[in-house]
Short mmCIF file of N, CA, C and O in Angstrom, two decimals:
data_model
loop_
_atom_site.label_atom_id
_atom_site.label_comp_id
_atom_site.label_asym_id
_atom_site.label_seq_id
_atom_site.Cartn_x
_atom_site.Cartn_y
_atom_site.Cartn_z
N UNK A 21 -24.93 49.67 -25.27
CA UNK A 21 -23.69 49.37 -25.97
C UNK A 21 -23.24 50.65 -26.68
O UNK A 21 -24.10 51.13 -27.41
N UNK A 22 -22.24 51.20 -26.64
CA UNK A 22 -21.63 52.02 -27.25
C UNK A 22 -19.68 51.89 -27.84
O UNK A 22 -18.54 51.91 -27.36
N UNK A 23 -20.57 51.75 -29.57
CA UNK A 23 -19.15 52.09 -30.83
C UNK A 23 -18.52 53.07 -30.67
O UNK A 23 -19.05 53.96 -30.01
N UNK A 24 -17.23 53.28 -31.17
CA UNK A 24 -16.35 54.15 -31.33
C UNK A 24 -15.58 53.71 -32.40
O UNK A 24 -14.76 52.80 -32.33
N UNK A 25 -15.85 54.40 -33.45
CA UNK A 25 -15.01 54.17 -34.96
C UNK A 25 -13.90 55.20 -35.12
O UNK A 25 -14.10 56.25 -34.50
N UNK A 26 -13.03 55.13 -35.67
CA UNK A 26 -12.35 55.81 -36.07
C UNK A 26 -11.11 55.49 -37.06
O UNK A 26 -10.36 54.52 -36.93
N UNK A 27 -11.00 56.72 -38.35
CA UNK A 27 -10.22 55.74 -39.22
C UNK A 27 -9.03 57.60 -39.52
O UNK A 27 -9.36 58.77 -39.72
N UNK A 28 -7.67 56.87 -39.38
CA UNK A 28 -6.60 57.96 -40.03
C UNK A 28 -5.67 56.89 -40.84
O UNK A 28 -5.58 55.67 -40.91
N UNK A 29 -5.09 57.90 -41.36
CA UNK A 29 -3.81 57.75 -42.37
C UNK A 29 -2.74 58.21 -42.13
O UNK A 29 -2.47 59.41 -42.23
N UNK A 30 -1.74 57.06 -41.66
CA UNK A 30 -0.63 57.38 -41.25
C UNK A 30 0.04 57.92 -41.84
O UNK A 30 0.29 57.25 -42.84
N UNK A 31 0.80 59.30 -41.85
CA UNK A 31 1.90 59.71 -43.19
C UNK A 31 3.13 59.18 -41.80
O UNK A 31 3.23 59.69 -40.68
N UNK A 32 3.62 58.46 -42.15
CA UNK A 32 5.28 57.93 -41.97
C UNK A 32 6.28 58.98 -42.62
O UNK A 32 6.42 59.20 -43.83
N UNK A 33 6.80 59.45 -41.79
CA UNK A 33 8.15 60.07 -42.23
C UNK A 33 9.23 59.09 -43.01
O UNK A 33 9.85 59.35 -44.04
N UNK A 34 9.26 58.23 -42.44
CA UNK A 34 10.09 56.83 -43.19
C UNK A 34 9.07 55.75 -42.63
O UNK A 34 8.31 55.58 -41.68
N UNK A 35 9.60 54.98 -44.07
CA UNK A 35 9.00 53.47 -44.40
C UNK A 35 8.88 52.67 -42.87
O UNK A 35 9.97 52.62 -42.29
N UNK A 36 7.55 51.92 -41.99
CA UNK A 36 8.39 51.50 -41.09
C UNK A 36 7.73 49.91 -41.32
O UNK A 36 6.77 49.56 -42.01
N UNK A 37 8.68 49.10 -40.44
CA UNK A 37 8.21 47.55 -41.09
C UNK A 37 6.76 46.95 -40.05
O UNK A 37 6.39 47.50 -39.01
N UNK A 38 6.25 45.95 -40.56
CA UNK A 38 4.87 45.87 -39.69
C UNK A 38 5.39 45.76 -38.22
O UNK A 38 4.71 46.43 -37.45
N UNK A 39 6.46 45.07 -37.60
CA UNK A 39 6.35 44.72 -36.64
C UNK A 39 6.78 45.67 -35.63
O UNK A 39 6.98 45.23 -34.49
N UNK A 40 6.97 46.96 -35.87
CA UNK A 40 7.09 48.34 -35.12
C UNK A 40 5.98 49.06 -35.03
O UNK A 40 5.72 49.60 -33.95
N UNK A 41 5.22 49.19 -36.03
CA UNK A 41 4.00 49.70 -36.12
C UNK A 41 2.83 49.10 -35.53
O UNK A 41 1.79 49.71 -35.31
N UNK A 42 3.14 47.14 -35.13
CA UNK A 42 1.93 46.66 -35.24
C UNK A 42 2.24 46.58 -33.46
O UNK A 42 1.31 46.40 -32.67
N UNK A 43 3.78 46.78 -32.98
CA UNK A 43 4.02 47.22 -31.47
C UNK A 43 3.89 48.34 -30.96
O UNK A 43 3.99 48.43 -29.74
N UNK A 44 3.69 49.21 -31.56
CA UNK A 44 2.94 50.24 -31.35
C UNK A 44 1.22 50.49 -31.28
O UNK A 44 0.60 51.20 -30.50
N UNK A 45 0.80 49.78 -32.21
CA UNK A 45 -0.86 49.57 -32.31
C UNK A 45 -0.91 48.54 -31.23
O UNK A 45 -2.12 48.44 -31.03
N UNK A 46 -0.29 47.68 -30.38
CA UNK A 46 -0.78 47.08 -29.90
C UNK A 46 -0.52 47.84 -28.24
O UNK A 46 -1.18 47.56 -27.24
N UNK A 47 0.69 48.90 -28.33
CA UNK A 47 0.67 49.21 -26.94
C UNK A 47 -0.77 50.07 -26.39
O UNK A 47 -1.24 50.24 -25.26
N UNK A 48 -1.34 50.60 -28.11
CA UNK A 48 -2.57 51.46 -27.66
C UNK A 48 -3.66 50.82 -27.47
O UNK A 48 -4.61 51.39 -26.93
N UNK A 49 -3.74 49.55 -27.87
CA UNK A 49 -4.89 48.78 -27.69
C UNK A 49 -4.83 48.22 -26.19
O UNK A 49 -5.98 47.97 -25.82
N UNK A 50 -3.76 47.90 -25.08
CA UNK A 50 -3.38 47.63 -24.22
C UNK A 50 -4.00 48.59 -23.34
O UNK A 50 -4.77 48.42 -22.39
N UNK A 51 -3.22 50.20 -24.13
CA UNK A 51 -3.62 50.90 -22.88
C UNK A 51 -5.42 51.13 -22.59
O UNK A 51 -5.79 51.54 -21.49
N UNK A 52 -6.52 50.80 -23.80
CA UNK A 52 -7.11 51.03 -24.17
C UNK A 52 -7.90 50.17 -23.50
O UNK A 52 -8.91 50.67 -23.00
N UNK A 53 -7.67 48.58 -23.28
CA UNK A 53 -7.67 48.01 -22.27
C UNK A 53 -7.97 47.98 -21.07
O UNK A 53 -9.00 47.85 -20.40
N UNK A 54 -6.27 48.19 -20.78
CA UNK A 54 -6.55 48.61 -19.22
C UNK A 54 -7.34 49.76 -18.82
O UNK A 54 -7.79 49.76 -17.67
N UNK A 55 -7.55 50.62 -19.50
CA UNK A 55 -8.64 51.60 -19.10
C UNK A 55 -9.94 51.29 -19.07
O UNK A 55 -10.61 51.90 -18.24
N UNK A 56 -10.55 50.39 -19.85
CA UNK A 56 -12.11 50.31 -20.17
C UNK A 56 -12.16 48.71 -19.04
O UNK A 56 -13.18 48.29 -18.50
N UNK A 57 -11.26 48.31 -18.96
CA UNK A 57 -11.65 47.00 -17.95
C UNK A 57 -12.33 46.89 -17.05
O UNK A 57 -12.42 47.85 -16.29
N UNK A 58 -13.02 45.79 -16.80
CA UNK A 58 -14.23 45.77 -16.00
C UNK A 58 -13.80 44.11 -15.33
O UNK A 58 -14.05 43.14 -16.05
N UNK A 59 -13.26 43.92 -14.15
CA UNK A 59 -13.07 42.41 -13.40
C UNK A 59 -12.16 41.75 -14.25
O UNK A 59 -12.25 40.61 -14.70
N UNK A 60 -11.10 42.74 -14.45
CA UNK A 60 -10.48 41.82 -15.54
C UNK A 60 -10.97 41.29 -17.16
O UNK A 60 -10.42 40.36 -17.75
N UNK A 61 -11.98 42.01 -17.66
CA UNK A 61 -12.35 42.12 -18.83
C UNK A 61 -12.45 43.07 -19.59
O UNK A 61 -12.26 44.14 -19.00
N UNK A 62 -12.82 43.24 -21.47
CA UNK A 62 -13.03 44.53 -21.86
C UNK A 62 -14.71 44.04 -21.70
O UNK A 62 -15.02 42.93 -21.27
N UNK A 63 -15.51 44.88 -22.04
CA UNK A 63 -16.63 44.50 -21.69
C UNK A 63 -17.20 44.66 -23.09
O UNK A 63 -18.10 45.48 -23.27
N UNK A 64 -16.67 43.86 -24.19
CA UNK A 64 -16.89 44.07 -25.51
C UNK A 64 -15.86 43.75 -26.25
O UNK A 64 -15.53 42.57 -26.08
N UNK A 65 -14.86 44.64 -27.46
CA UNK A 65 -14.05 44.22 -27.93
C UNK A 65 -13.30 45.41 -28.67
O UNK A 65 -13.91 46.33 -29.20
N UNK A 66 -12.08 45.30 -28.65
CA UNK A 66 -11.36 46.53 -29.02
C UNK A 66 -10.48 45.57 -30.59
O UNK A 66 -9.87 44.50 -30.54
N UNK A 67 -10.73 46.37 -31.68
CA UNK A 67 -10.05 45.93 -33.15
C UNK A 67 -9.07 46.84 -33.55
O UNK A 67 -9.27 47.96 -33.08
N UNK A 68 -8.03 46.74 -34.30
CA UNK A 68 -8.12 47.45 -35.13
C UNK A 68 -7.09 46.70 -36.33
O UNK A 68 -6.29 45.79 -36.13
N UNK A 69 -7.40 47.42 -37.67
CA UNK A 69 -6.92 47.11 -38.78
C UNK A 69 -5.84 48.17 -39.20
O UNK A 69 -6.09 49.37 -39.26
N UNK A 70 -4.52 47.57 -39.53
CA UNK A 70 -3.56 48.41 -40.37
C UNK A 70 -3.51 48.22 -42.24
O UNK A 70 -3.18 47.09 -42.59
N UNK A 71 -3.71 48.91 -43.05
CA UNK A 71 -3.58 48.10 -44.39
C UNK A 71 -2.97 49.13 -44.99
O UNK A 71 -2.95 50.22 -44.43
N UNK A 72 -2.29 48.90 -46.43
CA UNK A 72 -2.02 49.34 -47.55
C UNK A 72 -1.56 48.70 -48.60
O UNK A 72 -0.78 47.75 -48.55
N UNK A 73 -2.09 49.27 -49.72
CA UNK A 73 -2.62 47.99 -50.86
C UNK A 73 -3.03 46.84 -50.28
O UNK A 73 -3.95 46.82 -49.47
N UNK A 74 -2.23 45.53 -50.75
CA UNK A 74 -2.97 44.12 -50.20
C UNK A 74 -1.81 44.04 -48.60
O UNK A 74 -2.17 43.21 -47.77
N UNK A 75 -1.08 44.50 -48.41
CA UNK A 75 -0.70 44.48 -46.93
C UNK A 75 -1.94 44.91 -45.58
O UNK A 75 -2.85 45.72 -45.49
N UNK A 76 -1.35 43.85 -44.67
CA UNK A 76 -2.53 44.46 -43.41
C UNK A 76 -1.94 43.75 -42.42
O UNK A 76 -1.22 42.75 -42.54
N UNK A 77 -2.31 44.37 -41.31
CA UNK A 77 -2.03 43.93 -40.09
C UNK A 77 -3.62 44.06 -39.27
O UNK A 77 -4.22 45.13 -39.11
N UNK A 78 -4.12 42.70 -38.80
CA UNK A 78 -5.14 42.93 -37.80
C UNK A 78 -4.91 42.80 -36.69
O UNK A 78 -4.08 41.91 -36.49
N UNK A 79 -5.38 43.44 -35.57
CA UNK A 79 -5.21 43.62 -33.70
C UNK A 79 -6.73 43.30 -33.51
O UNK A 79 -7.69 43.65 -34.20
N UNK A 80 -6.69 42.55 -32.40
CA UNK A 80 -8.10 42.14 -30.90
C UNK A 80 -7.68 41.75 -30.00
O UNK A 80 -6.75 40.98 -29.76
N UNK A 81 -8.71 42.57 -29.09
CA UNK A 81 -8.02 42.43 -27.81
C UNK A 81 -9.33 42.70 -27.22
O UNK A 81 -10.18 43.55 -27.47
N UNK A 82 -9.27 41.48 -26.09
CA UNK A 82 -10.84 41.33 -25.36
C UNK A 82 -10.49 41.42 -23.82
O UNK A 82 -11.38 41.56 -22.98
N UNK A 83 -9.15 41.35 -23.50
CA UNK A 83 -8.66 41.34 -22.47
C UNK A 83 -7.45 41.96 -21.69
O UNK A 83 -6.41 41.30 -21.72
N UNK A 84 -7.46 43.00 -21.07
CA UNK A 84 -6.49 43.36 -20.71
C UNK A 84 -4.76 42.59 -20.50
O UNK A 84 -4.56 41.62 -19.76
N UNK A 85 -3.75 43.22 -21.24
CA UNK A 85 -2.78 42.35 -21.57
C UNK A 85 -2.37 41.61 -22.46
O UNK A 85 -1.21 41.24 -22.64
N UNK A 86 -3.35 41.34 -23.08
CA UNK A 86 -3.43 40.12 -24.45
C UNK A 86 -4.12 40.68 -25.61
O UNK A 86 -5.32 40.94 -25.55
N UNK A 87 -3.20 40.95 -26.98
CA UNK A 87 -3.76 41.04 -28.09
C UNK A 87 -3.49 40.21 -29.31
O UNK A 87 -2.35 39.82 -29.52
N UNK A 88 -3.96 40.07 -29.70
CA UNK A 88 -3.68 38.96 -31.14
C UNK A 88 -3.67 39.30 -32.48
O UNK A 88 -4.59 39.79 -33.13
N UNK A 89 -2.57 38.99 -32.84
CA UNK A 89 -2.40 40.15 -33.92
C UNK A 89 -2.27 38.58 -35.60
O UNK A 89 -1.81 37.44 -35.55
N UNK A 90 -2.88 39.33 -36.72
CA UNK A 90 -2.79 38.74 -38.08
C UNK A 90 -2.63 39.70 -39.07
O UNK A 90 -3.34 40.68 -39.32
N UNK A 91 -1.14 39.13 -39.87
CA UNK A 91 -0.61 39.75 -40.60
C UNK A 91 -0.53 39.08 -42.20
O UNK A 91 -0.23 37.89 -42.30
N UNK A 92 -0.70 39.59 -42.98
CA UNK A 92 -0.55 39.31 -44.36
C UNK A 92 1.18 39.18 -45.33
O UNK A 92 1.64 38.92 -46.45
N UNK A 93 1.49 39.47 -44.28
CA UNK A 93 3.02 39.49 -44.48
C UNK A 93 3.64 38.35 -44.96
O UNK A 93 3.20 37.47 -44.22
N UNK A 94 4.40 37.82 -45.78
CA UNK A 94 5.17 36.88 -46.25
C UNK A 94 6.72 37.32 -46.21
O UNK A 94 7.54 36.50 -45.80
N UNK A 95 7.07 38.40 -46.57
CA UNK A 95 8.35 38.47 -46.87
C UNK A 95 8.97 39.55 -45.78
O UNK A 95 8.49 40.68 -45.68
N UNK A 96 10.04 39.11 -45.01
CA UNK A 96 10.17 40.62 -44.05
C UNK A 96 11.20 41.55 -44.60
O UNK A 96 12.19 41.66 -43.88
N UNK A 97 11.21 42.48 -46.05
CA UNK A 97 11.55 43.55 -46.54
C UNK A 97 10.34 44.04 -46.50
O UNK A 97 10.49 45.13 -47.05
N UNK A 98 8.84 43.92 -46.09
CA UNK A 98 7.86 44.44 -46.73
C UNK A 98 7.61 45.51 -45.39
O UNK A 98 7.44 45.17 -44.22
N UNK A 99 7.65 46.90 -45.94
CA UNK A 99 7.50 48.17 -44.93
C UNK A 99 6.04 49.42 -45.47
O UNK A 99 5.73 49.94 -46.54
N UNK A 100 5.35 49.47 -43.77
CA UNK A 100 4.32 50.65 -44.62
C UNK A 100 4.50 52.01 -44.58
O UNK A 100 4.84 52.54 -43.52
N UNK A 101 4.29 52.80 -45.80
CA UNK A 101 4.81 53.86 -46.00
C UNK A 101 3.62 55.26 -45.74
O UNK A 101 3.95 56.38 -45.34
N UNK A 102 2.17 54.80 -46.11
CA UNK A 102 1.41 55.62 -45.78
C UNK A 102 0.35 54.46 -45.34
O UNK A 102 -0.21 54.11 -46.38
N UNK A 103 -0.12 53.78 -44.29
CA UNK A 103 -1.03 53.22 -44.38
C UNK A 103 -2.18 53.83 -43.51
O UNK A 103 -2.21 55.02 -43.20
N UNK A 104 -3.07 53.00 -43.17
CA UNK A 104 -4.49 53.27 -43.05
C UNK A 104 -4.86 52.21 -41.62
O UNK A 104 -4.92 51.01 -41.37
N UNK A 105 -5.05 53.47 -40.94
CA UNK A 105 -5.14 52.80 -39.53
C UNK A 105 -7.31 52.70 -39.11
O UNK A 105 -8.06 53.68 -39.09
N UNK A 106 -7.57 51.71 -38.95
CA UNK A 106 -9.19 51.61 -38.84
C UNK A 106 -9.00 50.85 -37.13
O UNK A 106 -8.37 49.85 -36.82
N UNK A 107 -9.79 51.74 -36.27
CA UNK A 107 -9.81 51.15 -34.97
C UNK A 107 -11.50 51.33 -34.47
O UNK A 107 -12.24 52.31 -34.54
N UNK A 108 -11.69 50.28 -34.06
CA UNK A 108 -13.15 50.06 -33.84
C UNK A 108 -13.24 49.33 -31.92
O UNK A 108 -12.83 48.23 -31.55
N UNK A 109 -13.72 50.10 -31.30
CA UNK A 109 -14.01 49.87 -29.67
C UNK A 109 -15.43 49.60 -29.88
O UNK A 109 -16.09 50.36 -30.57
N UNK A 110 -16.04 48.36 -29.21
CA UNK A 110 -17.37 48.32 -28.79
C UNK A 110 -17.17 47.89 -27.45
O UNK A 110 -16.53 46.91 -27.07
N UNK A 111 -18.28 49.40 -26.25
CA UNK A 111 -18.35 48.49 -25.18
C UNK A 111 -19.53 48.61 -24.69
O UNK A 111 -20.34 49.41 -25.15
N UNK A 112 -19.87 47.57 -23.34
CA UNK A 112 -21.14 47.65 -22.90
C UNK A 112 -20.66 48.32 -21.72
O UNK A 112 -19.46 48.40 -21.44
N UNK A 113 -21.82 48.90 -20.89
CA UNK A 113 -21.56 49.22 -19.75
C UNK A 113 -20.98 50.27 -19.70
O UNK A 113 -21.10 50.48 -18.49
N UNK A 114 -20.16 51.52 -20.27
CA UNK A 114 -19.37 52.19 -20.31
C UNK A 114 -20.14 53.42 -20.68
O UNK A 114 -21.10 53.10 -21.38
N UNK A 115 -20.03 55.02 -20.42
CA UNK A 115 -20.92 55.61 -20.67
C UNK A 115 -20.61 56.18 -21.59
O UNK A 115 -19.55 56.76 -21.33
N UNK A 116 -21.07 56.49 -23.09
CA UNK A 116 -21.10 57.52 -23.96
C UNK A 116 -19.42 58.30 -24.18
O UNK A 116 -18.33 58.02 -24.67
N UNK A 117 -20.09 59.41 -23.45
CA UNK A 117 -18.81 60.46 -23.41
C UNK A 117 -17.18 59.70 -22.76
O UNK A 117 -16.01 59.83 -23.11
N UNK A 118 -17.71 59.10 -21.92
CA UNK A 118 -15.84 58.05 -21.70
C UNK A 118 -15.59 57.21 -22.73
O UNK A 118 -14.43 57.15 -23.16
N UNK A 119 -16.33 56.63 -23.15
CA UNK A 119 -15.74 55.74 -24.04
C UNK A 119 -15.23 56.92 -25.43
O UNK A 119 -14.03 56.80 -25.68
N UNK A 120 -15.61 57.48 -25.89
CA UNK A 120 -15.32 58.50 -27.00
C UNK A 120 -14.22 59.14 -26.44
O UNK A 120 -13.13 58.72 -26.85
N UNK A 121 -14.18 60.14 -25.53
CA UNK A 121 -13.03 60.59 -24.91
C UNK A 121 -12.00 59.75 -24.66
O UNK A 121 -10.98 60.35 -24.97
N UNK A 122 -11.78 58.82 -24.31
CA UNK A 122 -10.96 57.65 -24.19
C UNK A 122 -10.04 57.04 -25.44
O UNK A 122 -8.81 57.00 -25.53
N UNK A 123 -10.89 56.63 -26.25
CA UNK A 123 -10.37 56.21 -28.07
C UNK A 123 -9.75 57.83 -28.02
O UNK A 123 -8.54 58.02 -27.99
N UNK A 124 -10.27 58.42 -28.02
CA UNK A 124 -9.60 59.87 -28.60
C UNK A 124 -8.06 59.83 -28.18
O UNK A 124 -7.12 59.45 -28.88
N UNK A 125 -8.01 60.36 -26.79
CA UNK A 125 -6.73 60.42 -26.34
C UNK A 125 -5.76 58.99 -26.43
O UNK A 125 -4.57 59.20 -26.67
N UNK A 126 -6.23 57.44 -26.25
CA UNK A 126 -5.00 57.15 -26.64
C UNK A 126 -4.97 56.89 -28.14
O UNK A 126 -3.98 56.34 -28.62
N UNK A 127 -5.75 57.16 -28.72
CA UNK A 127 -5.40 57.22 -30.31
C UNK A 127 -4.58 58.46 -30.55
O UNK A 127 -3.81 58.27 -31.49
N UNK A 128 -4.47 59.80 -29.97
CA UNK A 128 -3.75 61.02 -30.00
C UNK A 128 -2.14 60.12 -29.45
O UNK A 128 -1.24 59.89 -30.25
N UNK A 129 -2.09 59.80 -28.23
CA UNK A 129 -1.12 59.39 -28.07
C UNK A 129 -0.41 58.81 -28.95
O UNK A 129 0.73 59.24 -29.15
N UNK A 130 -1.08 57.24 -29.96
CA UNK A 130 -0.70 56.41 -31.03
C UNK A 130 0.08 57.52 -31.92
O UNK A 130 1.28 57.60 -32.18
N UNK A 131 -0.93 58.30 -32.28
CA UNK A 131 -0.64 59.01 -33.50
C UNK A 131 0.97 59.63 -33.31
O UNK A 131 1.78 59.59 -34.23
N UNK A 132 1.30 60.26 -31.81
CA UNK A 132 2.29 61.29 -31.52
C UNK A 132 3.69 60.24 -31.36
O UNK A 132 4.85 60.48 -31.67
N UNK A 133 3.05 58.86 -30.69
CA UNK A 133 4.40 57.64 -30.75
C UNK A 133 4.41 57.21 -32.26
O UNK A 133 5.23 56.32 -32.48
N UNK A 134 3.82 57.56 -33.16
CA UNK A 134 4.05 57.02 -34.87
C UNK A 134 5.08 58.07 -35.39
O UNK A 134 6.08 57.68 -35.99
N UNK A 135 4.85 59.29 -35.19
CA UNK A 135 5.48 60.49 -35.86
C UNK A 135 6.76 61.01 -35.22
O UNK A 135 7.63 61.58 -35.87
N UNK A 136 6.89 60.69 -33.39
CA UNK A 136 8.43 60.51 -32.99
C UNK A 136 8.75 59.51 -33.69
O UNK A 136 9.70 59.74 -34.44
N UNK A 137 8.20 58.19 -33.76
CA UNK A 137 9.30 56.72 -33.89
C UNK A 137 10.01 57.09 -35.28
O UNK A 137 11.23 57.20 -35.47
N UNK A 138 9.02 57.26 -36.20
CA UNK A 138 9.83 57.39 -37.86
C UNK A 138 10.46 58.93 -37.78
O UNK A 138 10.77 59.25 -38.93
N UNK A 139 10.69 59.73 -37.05
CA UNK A 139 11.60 60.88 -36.68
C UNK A 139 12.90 60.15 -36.29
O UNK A 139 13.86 60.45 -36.99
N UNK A 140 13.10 59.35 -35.41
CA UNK A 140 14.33 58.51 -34.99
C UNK A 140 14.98 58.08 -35.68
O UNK A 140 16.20 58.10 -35.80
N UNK A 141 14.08 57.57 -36.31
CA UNK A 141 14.96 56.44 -37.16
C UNK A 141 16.25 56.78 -38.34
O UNK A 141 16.83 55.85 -38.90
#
């Protein structure tokens, strides 16, 4: 079995609201997905957590295509301005150096679609 942790801090150029950010965290968990799939499975489980202060957004995804997302959100003015991205991959079967290399690049990707999107806006 082999983890892959990894935790950054988003600096947002502008405020953005969860449900851009949490479509974005979920396209990387997708692609993240479809890469590590095994017969149509992840062979383990791909997380990750968005938070700042008591705001959060959680992502899982066990299956290519499908992620499930829980949000703390009540009110939709509520936007994150610097938050705290925690993404956690466990897989079996997968060797070492791919699975690490893998989180890397599409988390590089995440990072480079966070810092165009709040450039746009």
């Amino acid at each position: 079995m082999k983890a892959v942790a990894r935790k950054a801090t988003l600096d947002l150029q502008s405020p953005m609201s969860p449900d851009r950010l949490g479509n974005l965290v979920e396209e990387m968990l997708l692609m993240l997905a479809r890469d590590f799939s095994i017969k149509g499975v992840v062979p383990g489980h791909i997380k990750a957590l968005v938070e700042e202060d008591e705001s959060y957004c959680s992502f899982s995804c066990t299956k290519p295509g499908k992620v499930t997302r829980q949000t703390s959100f009540q009110k939709e003015d509520t936007y994150f301005h610097q938050p705290c991205l925690y993404l956690n991959v466990v897989l079996v079967g997968v060797p070492e150096e791919k699975a690490e290399v893998g989180v890397d690049i599409c988390l590089e990707k995440f990072l480079n679609s966070v810092r165009s999107s709040t450039r746009e806006r």
